[in-house]
Tab-separated table of C-alpha atoms and ligand atoms in Angstrom:
chain	number	residue	atom	x	y	z
J	1	MET	CA	-53.166	62.444	-69.402
J	2	LYS	CA	-49.415	62.400	-70.067
J	3	ARG	CA	-48.057	61.466	-73.489
J	4	LYS	CA	-46.522	58.022	-74.021
J	5	SER	CA	-43.081	59.605	-74.343
J	6	ASP	CA	-43.547	61.118	-70.867
J	7	THR	CA	-44.266	57.691	-69.424
J	8	ILE	CA	-41.585	55.143	-68.518
J	9	SER	CA	-42.247	51.577	-67.384
J	10	PHE	CA	-40.088	49.453	-65.107
J	11	VAL	CA	-40.225	45.673	-64.756
J	12	GLY	CA	-38.705	44.797	-61.374
J	13	LEU	CA	-38.865	47.239	-58.453
J	14	GLY	CA	-35.848	46.200	-56.442
J	15	TYR	CA	-32.887	48.386	-55.656
J	16	VAL	CA	-32.080	49.389	-59.211
J	17	GLY	CA	-35.625	49.609	-60.596
J	18	LEU	CA	-37.148	51.558	-57.712
J	19	CYS	CA	-34.269	54.019	-57.265
J	20	THR	CA	-34.019	54.758	-61.004
J	21	ALA	CA	-37.797	55.039	-61.407
J	22	THR	CA	-38.122	57.375	-58.415
J	23	VAL	CA	-35.395	59.681	-59.696
J	24	MET	CA	-37.077	59.794	-63.125
J	25	ALA	CA	-40.410	60.636	-61.452
J	26	SER	CA	-38.688	63.448	-59.541
J	27	LYS	CA	-37.736	64.886	-62.948
J	28	GLY	CA	-41.373	65.058	-64.054
J	29	LEU	CA	-41.794	61.737	-65.859
J	30	ARG	CA	-44.742	59.438	-65.197
J	31	ILE	CA	-43.743	55.961	-64.032
J	32	ILE	CA	-45.561	52.646	-64.264
J	33	GLY	CA	-43.751	50.193	-62.012
J	34	VAL	CA	-44.469	46.474	-62.365
J	35	ASP	CA	-43.344	43.785	-59.950
J	36	VAL	CA	-44.487	40.196	-59.372
J	37	ASP	CA	-44.291	40.678	-55.601
J	38	GLU	CA	-47.791	41.745	-54.491
J	39	LYS	CA	-46.666	42.664	-50.981
J	40	ARG	CA	-44.003	44.979	-52.422
J	41	ILE	CA	-46.572	46.634	-54.700
J	42	GLU	CA	-48.912	47.251	-51.744
J	43	GLN	CA	-46.047	48.711	-49.721
J	44	LEU	CA	-44.954	50.967	-52.584
J	45	ARG	CA	-48.479	52.283	-53.117
J	46	ARG	CA	-48.304	53.488	-49.500
J	47	GLY	CA	-44.977	55.181	-50.239
J	48	GLN	CA	-42.951	52.639	-48.232
J	49	PRO	CA	-39.687	51.526	-49.883
J	50	PRO	CA	-38.889	47.843	-49.175
J	51	PHE	CA	-35.301	48.778	-48.184
J	52	HIS	CA	-33.518	51.752	-46.701
J	53	GLU	CA	-31.798	54.113	-49.078
J	54	PRO	CA	-30.998	57.760	-48.217
J	55	GLN	CA	-33.378	60.286	-49.883
J	56	LEU	CA	-35.554	57.549	-51.419
J	57	GLN	CA	-38.633	57.727	-49.197
J	58	PRO	CA	-39.308	61.488	-49.464
J	59	LEU	CA	-38.860	61.399	-53.243
J	60	LEU	CA	-41.144	58.358	-53.501
J	61	LYS	CA	-43.842	59.945	-51.348
J	62	ALA	CA	-43.663	63.205	-53.314
J	63	ALA	CA	-43.954	61.335	-56.627
J	64	ILE	CA	-47.008	59.401	-55.412
J	65	ARG	CA	-48.603	62.600	-54.098
J	66	LYS	CA	-48.095	64.227	-57.518
J	67	LYS	CA	-49.578	61.089	-59.155
J	68	ARG	CA	-46.351	60.465	-61.059
J	69	MET	CA	-45.835	56.860	-59.908
J	70	GLU	CA	-48.231	53.929	-60.194
J	71	PHE	CA	-47.470	50.395	-59.086
J	72	THR	CA	-49.054	47.206	-60.355
J	73	THR	CA	-48.538	43.465	-60.806
J	74	ASP	CA	-50.296	43.682	-64.175
J	75	ALA	CA	-47.588	43.520	-66.861
J	76	SER	CA	-50.044	44.421	-69.644
J	77	GLN	CA	-49.838	48.047	-68.419
J	78	LEU	CA	-46.177	48.227	-69.496
J	79	ALA	CA	-47.215	49.107	-73.054
J	80	GLU	CA	-48.523	52.508	-71.891
J	81	ALA	CA	-44.904	53.686	-72.076
J	82	ASN	CA	-42.577	54.113	-75.038
J	83	SER	CA	-39.534	53.232	-72.931
J	84	ILE	CA	-39.565	50.043	-70.852
J	85	PHE	CA	-36.698	49.250	-68.465
J	86	ILE	CA	-36.027	45.667	-67.380
J	87	THR	CA	-34.521	45.759	-63.877
J	88	VAL	CA	-35.093	42.257	-62.509
J	89	GLY	CA	-32.513	40.273	-60.555
J	90	THR	CA	-29.810	38.082	-62.110
J	91	PRO	CA	-28.819	35.720	-59.284
J	92	THR	CA	-25.880	33.309	-59.333
J	93	ASN	CA	-26.145	29.693	-60.478
J	94	PRO	CA	-24.092	27.065	-58.562
J	95	ASP	CA	-21.373	27.195	-61.274
J	96	GLY	CA	-21.022	31.001	-60.952
J	97	SER	CA	-22.917	31.862	-64.142
J	98	ILE	CA	-25.963	34.116	-63.922
J	99	ASP	CA	-29.497	32.783	-63.803
J	100	LEU	CA	-31.422	34.449	-66.639
J	101	THR	CA	-34.844	33.049	-65.656
J	102	TYR	CA	-36.151	36.431	-64.441
J	103	VAL	CA	-34.709	38.348	-67.399
J	104	LYS	CA	-36.282	35.940	-69.897
J	105	LYS	CA	-39.659	35.994	-68.134
J	106	ALA	CA	-39.632	39.804	-67.861
J	107	THR	CA	-38.704	40.081	-71.553
J	108	GLN	CA	-41.569	37.754	-72.465
J	109	ASP	CA	-43.981	39.838	-70.359
J	110	VAL	CA	-42.786	42.997	-72.123
J	111	GLY	CA	-43.097	41.361	-75.569
J	112	SER	CA	-46.638	40.141	-74.880
J	113	ALA	CA	-47.625	43.573	-73.526
J	114	ILE	CA	-46.454	45.453	-76.627
J	115	ALA	CA	-47.593	42.856	-79.194
J	116	GLY	CA	-50.133	44.522	-81.468
J	117	SER	CA	-49.234	48.044	-80.304
J	118	PRO	CA	-48.689	50.357	-83.295
J	119	SER	CA	-46.260	52.585	-81.317
J	120	TYR	CA	-42.471	52.505	-81.230
J	121	HIS	CA	-41.201	50.913	-78.014
J	122	LEU	CA	-37.668	51.012	-76.659
J	123	ILE	CA	-36.703	48.119	-74.390
J	124	VAL	CA	-33.778	48.790	-72.052
J	125	ILE	CA	-31.869	46.017	-70.253
J	126	LYS	CA	-30.569	47.502	-67.011
J	127	SER	CA	-30.080	44.196	-65.182
J	128	THR	CA	-26.454	43.065	-65.062
J	129	VAL	CA	-26.060	40.393	-67.738
J	130	THR	CA	-22.938	38.771	-69.221
J	131	PRO	CA	-21.647	39.937	-72.612
J	132	GLY	CA	-23.855	38.847	-75.492
J	133	THR	CA	-27.040	38.349	-73.440
J	134	THR	CA	-28.992	41.303	-74.870
J	135	ALA	CA	-28.180	40.318	-78.462
J	136	ASP	CA	-28.325	36.529	-78.158
J	137	VAL	CA	-30.886	35.846	-75.418
J	138	VAL	CA	-33.103	38.904	-74.899
J	139	ARG	CA	-33.534	39.869	-78.551
J	140	PRO	CA	-34.929	36.499	-79.778
J	141	VAL	CA	-37.285	36.213	-76.775
J	142	LEU	CA	-38.470	39.793	-77.305
J	143	GLU	CA	-39.019	39.365	-81.035
J	144	ALA	CA	-40.899	36.070	-80.609
J	145	SER	CA	-43.183	37.329	-77.817
J	146	SER	CA	-43.920	40.727	-79.419
J	147	GLU	CA	-44.179	39.338	-82.966
J	148	LYS	CA	-42.095	42.349	-84.055
J	149	ASN	CA	-38.561	42.638	-85.350
J	150	CYS	CA	-36.035	44.847	-83.628
J	151	GLY	CA	-35.324	47.841	-85.839
J	152	PRO	CA	-37.462	50.813	-86.902
J	153	ASP	CA	-40.500	49.714	-84.810
J	154	LEU	CA	-38.822	48.142	-81.822
J	155	GLY	CA	-35.702	49.462	-80.093
J	156	LEU	CA	-33.358	47.560	-77.798
J	157	CYS	CA	-30.492	48.796	-75.620
J	158	SER	CA	-28.224	47.506	-72.911
J	159	ASN	CA	-27.840	50.214	-70.266
J	160	PRO	CA	-25.946	48.782	-67.290
J	161	GLU	CA	-26.334	50.315	-63.857
J	162	PHE	CA	-23.359	51.445	-61.757
J	163	LEU	CA	-25.123	52.740	-58.623
J	164	ALA	CA	-23.790	51.844	-55.184
J	165	GLU	CA	-26.169	50.904	-52.392
J	166	GLY	CA	-26.186	53.726	-49.833
J	167	SER	CA	-25.708	56.439	-52.466
J	168	ALA	CA	-28.117	55.158	-55.124
J	169	ILE	CA	-30.267	58.310	-55.371
J	170	LYS	CA	-27.300	60.662	-55.401
J	171	GLY	CA	-25.585	58.439	-57.973
J	172	THR	CA	-28.664	58.323	-60.194
J	173	LEU	CA	-29.226	62.077	-59.999
J	174	SER	CA	-25.644	62.780	-61.056
J	175	PRO	CA	-23.949	59.664	-62.447
J	176	ASP	CA	-20.267	59.728	-63.412
J	177	LYS	CA	-21.229	58.207	-66.766
J	178	ILE	CA	-24.046	56.662	-68.770
J	179	VAL	CA	-23.328	53.604	-70.899
J	180	ILE	CA	-25.705	52.910	-73.770
J	181	GLY	CA	-25.222	49.832	-75.924
J	182	SER	CA	-27.806	49.997	-78.668
J	183	ILE	CA	-28.750	47.620	-81.474
J	184	ASP	CA	-29.192	50.603	-83.826
J	185	ALA	CA	-28.861	54.392	-83.995
J	186	LYS	CA	-32.583	54.980	-83.370
J	187	SER	CA	-32.548	53.040	-80.056
J	188	GLY	CA	-29.335	54.761	-78.905
J	189	GLY	CA	-30.707	58.177	-79.877
J	190	ALA	CA	-33.986	57.623	-78.013
J	191	LEU	CA	-32.247	56.589	-74.791
J	192	THR	CA	-29.698	59.427	-75.026
J	193	LYS	CA	-32.596	61.876	-75.392
J	194	LEU	CA	-34.370	60.429	-72.366
J	195	TYR	CA	-31.262	60.771	-70.186
J	196	ARG	CA	-30.638	64.348	-71.416
J	197	ARG	CA	-34.138	65.175	-70.235
J	198	ILE	CA	-33.406	63.700	-66.813
J	199	HIS	CA	-29.986	65.344	-66.389
J	200	GLN	CA	-30.922	68.670	-67.943
J	201	LYS	CA	-28.614	70.781	-65.810
J	202	ILE	CA	-25.534	68.580	-65.828
J	203	LYS	CA	-23.435	67.155	-68.619
J	204	VAL	CA	-22.956	63.443	-68.034
J	205	PRO	CA	-20.282	61.677	-70.122
J	206	THR	CA	-22.168	59.191	-72.277
J	207	ILE	CA	-20.569	56.156	-73.904
J	208	LEU	CA	-22.513	55.049	-76.977
J	209	THR	CA	-21.582	51.556	-78.064
J	210	ASP	CA	-22.993	48.140	-78.981
J	211	PRO	CA	-24.893	46.023	-76.394
J	212	THR	CA	-22.103	43.474	-75.861
J	213	THR	CA	-19.453	46.132	-75.146
J	214	ALA	CA	-21.872	47.865	-72.751
J	215	GLU	CA	-22.391	44.594	-70.868
J	216	THR	CA	-18.613	44.056	-70.723
J	217	ILE	CA	-18.069	47.575	-69.295
J	218	LYS	CA	-20.238	46.704	-66.287
J	219	TYR	CA	-18.257	43.549	-65.465
J	220	ALA	CA	-14.910	45.248	-66.126
J	221	SER	CA	-15.866	48.013	-63.712
J	222	ASN	CA	-16.766	45.693	-60.837
J	223	ALA	CA	-13.809	43.375	-61.508
J	224	PHE	CA	-11.463	46.377	-61.365
J	225	LEU	CA	-12.961	47.739	-58.106
J	226	ALA	CA	-12.974	44.324	-56.422
J	227	THR	CA	-9.332	43.806	-57.426
J	228	ARG	CA	-8.417	47.154	-55.820
J	229	VAL	CA	-10.023	46.007	-52.564
J	230	SER	CA	-8.117	42.713	-52.626
J	231	THR	CA	-4.904	44.572	-53.514
J	232	ILE	CA	-5.056	46.927	-50.523
J	233	ASN	CA	-5.976	44.020	-48.241
J	234	THR	CA	-2.944	42.119	-49.531
J	235	ILE	CA	-0.784	45.166	-48.747
J	236	ALA	CA	-2.399	45.358	-45.276
J	237	ASN	CA	-1.520	41.711	-44.604
J	238	ILE	CA	2.084	42.395	-45.619
J	239	CYS	CA	2.183	45.526	-43.419
J	240	GLN	CA	1.011	43.456	-40.444
J	241	ARG	CA	4.188	41.431	-40.734
J	242	VAL	CA	6.419	44.505	-40.916
J	243	PRO	CA	7.012	46.245	-37.564
J	244	ASN	CA	5.883	49.889	-37.556
J	245	SER	CA	4.373	49.770	-41.006
J	246	ASP	CA	0.961	51.431	-41.263
J	247	VAL	CA	-1.320	50.458	-44.142
J	248	GLU	CA	-3.492	53.585	-43.785
J	249	THR	CA	-0.496	55.819	-44.430
J	250	VAL	CA	0.493	53.599	-47.341
J	251	ALA	CA	-3.033	53.844	-48.800
J	252	LYS	CA	-3.173	57.619	-48.297
J	253	ALA	CA	0.158	58.105	-50.036
J	254	ILE	CA	-0.488	55.856	-53.029
J	255	GLY	CA	-3.980	57.358	-53.417
J	256	LEU	CA	-2.395	60.751	-54.109
J	257	ASP	CA	-1.024	59.375	-57.352
J	258	PRO	CA	-3.592	60.418	-59.969
J	259	ARG	CA	-2.986	57.152	-61.805
J	260	ILE	CA	-4.228	55.330	-58.682
J	261	GLY	CA	-6.740	57.654	-56.945
J	262	SER	CA	-7.954	57.378	-53.360
J	263	LEU	CA	-11.263	55.491	-53.545
J	264	TYR	CA	-11.659	51.797	-52.690
J	265	LEU	CA	-8.301	51.793	-50.900
J	266	LYS	CA	-9.485	51.031	-47.367
J	267	ALA	CA	-8.099	47.864	-45.840
J	268	GLY	CA	-10.733	45.816	-44.020
J	269	PRO	CA	-12.703	42.586	-44.068
J	270	GLY	CA	-13.006	42.587	-47.869
J	271	TYR	CA	-15.918	43.292	-50.140
J	272	GLY	CA	-19.457	42.149	-49.394
J	273	GLY	CA	-22.704	43.521	-50.785
J	274	SER	CA	-24.796	42.129	-53.559
J	275	CYS	CA	-22.636	42.704	-56.632
J	276	PHE	CA	-18.838	42.270	-56.534
J	277	HIS	CA	-18.762	38.567	-55.663
J	278	LYS	CA	-21.706	37.756	-57.956
J	279	ASP	CA	-20.258	39.662	-60.903
J	280	LEU	CA	-16.722	38.310	-60.440
J	281	GLN	CA	-18.060	34.747	-60.335
J	282	ALA	CA	-20.078	35.391	-63.501
J	283	LEU	CA	-17.089	36.915	-65.299
J	284	ILE	CA	-14.796	34.038	-64.275
J	285	ASN	CA	-17.366	31.465	-65.445
J	286	TYR	CA	-17.960	33.380	-68.690
J	287	SER	CA	-14.222	33.649	-69.452
J	288	GLN	CA	-13.564	29.994	-68.672
J	289	ASN	CA	-16.368	29.005	-71.063
J	290	LYS	CA	-14.453	31.012	-73.675
J	291	ASN	CA	-11.307	28.966	-72.884
J	292	TYR	CA	-9.603	31.768	-70.961
J	293	ASP	CA	-8.683	31.429	-67.299
J	294	PRO	CA	-8.790	34.904	-65.657
J	295	ILE	CA	-6.153	34.108	-62.995
J	296	LEU	CA	-6.168	37.681	-61.643
J	297	PHE	CA	-9.907	37.658	-60.872
J	298	ARG	CA	-9.747	34.207	-59.299
J	299	ALA	CA	-6.978	35.544	-57.031
J	300	THR	CA	-9.127	38.599	-56.219
J	301	GLU	CA	-11.940	36.319	-55.061
J	302	GLU	CA	-9.660	33.955	-53.130
J	303	THR	CA	-7.951	36.884	-51.397
J	304	ASN	CA	-11.368	38.235	-50.428
J	305	GLU	CA	-12.522	34.907	-48.980
J	306	GLN	CA	-9.305	34.536	-46.955
J	307	GLN	CA	-9.595	38.110	-45.725
J	308	ALA	CA	-12.898	37.475	-43.943
J	309	THR	CA	-11.389	34.458	-42.126
J	310	ARG	CA	-8.275	36.469	-41.325
J	311	VAL	CA	-10.289	39.305	-39.770
J	312	VAL	CA	-12.278	36.846	-37.628
J	313	GLY	CA	-8.915	35.385	-36.533
J	314	MET	CA	-7.727	38.861	-35.547
J	315	ALA	CA	-10.959	39.430	-33.608
J	316	GLU	CA	-10.464	36.103	-31.803
J	317	LYS	CA	-6.956	37.078	-30.838
J	318	LEU	CA	-8.201	40.347	-29.391
J	319	LEU	CA	-11.437	39.109	-27.793
J	320	GLY	CA	-10.990	35.393	-27.100
J	321	SER	CA	-12.667	32.470	-28.863
J	322	LEU	CA	-15.570	33.249	-31.192
J	323	SER	CA	-16.723	29.649	-31.385
J	324	PHE	CA	-20.426	30.570	-31.122
J	325	ASN	CA	-22.313	30.276	-34.329
J	326	ASN	CA	-23.795	33.711	-34.578
J	327	SER	CA	-22.855	35.496	-37.773
J	328	SER	CA	-24.483	38.780	-36.775
J	329	ILE	CA	-22.348	39.021	-33.628
J	330	ILE	CA	-19.272	38.119	-35.675
J	331	SER	CA	-20.165	40.799	-38.256
J	332	PHE	CA	-20.593	43.293	-35.422
J	333	LEU	CA	-17.195	42.419	-33.995
J	334	ILE	CA	-15.594	42.635	-37.437
J	335	ALA	CA	-17.106	46.086	-37.877
J	336	ILE	CA	-15.682	47.187	-34.504
J	337	LEU	CA	-12.319	45.693	-35.389
J	338	CYS	CA	-12.287	47.595	-38.668
J	339	LEU	CA	-12.871	50.809	-36.772
J	340	LEU	CA	-9.972	49.951	-34.458
J	341	VAL	CA	-7.360	48.952	-37.039
Q	1	NAD	N1	-28.351	46.310	-56.069
Q	1	NAD	C1	-27.337	46.931	-56.609
Q	1	NAD	O1	-26.572	47.637	-55.943
Q	1	NAD	C2	-27.085	46.831	-58.101
Q	1	NAD	C3	-26.199	47.750	-58.708
Q	1	NAD	C4	-25.990	47.668	-60.082
Q	1	NAD	C5	-26.597	46.652	-60.810
Q	1	NAD	N2	-27.416	45.742	-60.186
Q	1	NAD	C6	-28.041	44.708	-61.012
Q	1	NAD	O2	-29.361	45.134	-61.327
Q	1	NAD	C7	-30.260	44.017	-61.367
Q	1	NAD	C8	-31.373	44.209	-60.352
Q	1	NAD	O3	-30.782	44.241	-59.073
Q	1	NAD	P1	-31.630	44.608	-57.773
Q	1	NAD	O4	-30.647	44.648	-56.660
Q	1	NAD	O5	-32.484	45.775	-58.053
Q	1	NAD	O6	-32.539	43.290	-57.676
Q	1	NAD	P2	-33.659	42.912	-56.597
Q	1	NAD	O7	-33.571	41.450	-56.407
Q	1	NAD	O8	-33.560	43.847	-55.432
Q	1	NAD	O9	-35.034	43.265	-57.333
Q	1	NAD	C9	-35.529	42.577	-58.428
Q	1	NAD	C10	-37.034	42.766	-58.460
Q	1	NAD	O10	-37.538	42.181	-59.661
Q	1	NAD	C11	-38.784	41.562	-59.363
Q	1	NAD	N3	-39.105	40.618	-60.455
Q	1	NAD	C12	-38.538	39.427	-60.750
Q	1	NAD	N4	-39.111	38.899	-61.866
Q	1	NAD	C13	-40.051	39.779	-62.287
Q	1	NAD	C14	-40.960	39.819	-63.390
Q	1	NAD	N5	-41.035	38.839	-64.300
Q	1	NAD	N6	-41.787	40.871	-63.487
Q	1	NAD	C15	-41.754	41.876	-62.587
Q	1	NAD	N7	-40.913	41.896	-61.527
Q	1	NAD	C16	-40.059	40.875	-61.388
Q	1	NAD	C17	-38.575	40.948	-58.000
Q	1	NAD	O11	-39.806	40.666	-57.354
Q	1	NAD	C18	-37.772	42.046	-57.296
Q	1	NAD	O12	-38.607	42.983	-56.655
Q	1	NAD	C19	-29.384	42.789	-61.118
Q	1	NAD	O13	-28.987	42.264	-62.346
Q	1	NAD	C20	-28.188	43.349	-60.350
Q	1	NAD	O14	-27.032	42.571	-60.533
Q	1	NAD	C21	-27.680	45.825	-58.856
């Protein structure tokens, strides 16, 4: 039987929860993974990830074979671990803000599970939440449901995730940084120690800060990357109007400047995926509620929306009318077009 400190619980086994948990299991920790989706739990018990991610399946299967990962819908089992990660989704509300229903429910489940436990528990918010959420929303829900006060007996950290789909395992095994926003030194120390254990052989730059700054770092990071994408697409649209001007050469040359760097400088149909648009919308809504209009990020989003339409227009010019209503064919054509231009 492993010690509590060797056991880590996860609430929410989606992209972030499952990839992080599997990497931790590969480093010798025991994982208890909880999800409300029974079908997903059944699938995971058979070693089947619910999505494709390079390297995930073999690591998952190996961890199950070594009895390092257990999956359940029973949230009361969370208390078997000292460290409990909340990795549930934070979808977008119609006004752009994030829906905290899952985070609040998961926090309540964690609080109820650890209520009455004499052990120290560290709760880690890995879901992407707007600045202030850990301190102002999670903390009161956690304290009420656990009947404990955050402090010497109950730790709380914000620990945003920066993985990219497609390189999630690689990114989790050797992240470029770890951001820990803790409510006190004990919580921050406990999480730092856990990550040192996972990344024994590599030195990962670790930013220790307060929860609100940690939450802001996550949004700043995605806002910056999304703005780069919209910037190079703007340059590409200008190049298209200038005879003999080649955006790829422009991107290659400016990327050699160490102040700029070469990543996220590929002109194309704009950003998609599950995070940039969602996080930009949340940051815009959050800023506007604080009486600040982030004009730059609104322009980033508008440029991105126009870019998709522009690329379809280019495809139409090359291939004739695309009046059929089949988004998968359109996506396919856009992908081909991106390879061509
Ligand atoms: N996907 C990414 O690339 C990525 C990268 C960085 C950060 N994030 C952020 O991380 C968070 C999680 O993202 P994801 O893509 O893993 O989400 P996801 O939607 O893939 O998975 C969330 C999981 O949580 C489960 N869940 C919901 N409520 C629950 C509860 N009360 N108890 C147990 N399980 C519950 C769902 O069934 C689902 O399996 C989000 O805030 C997201 O913005 C995502």
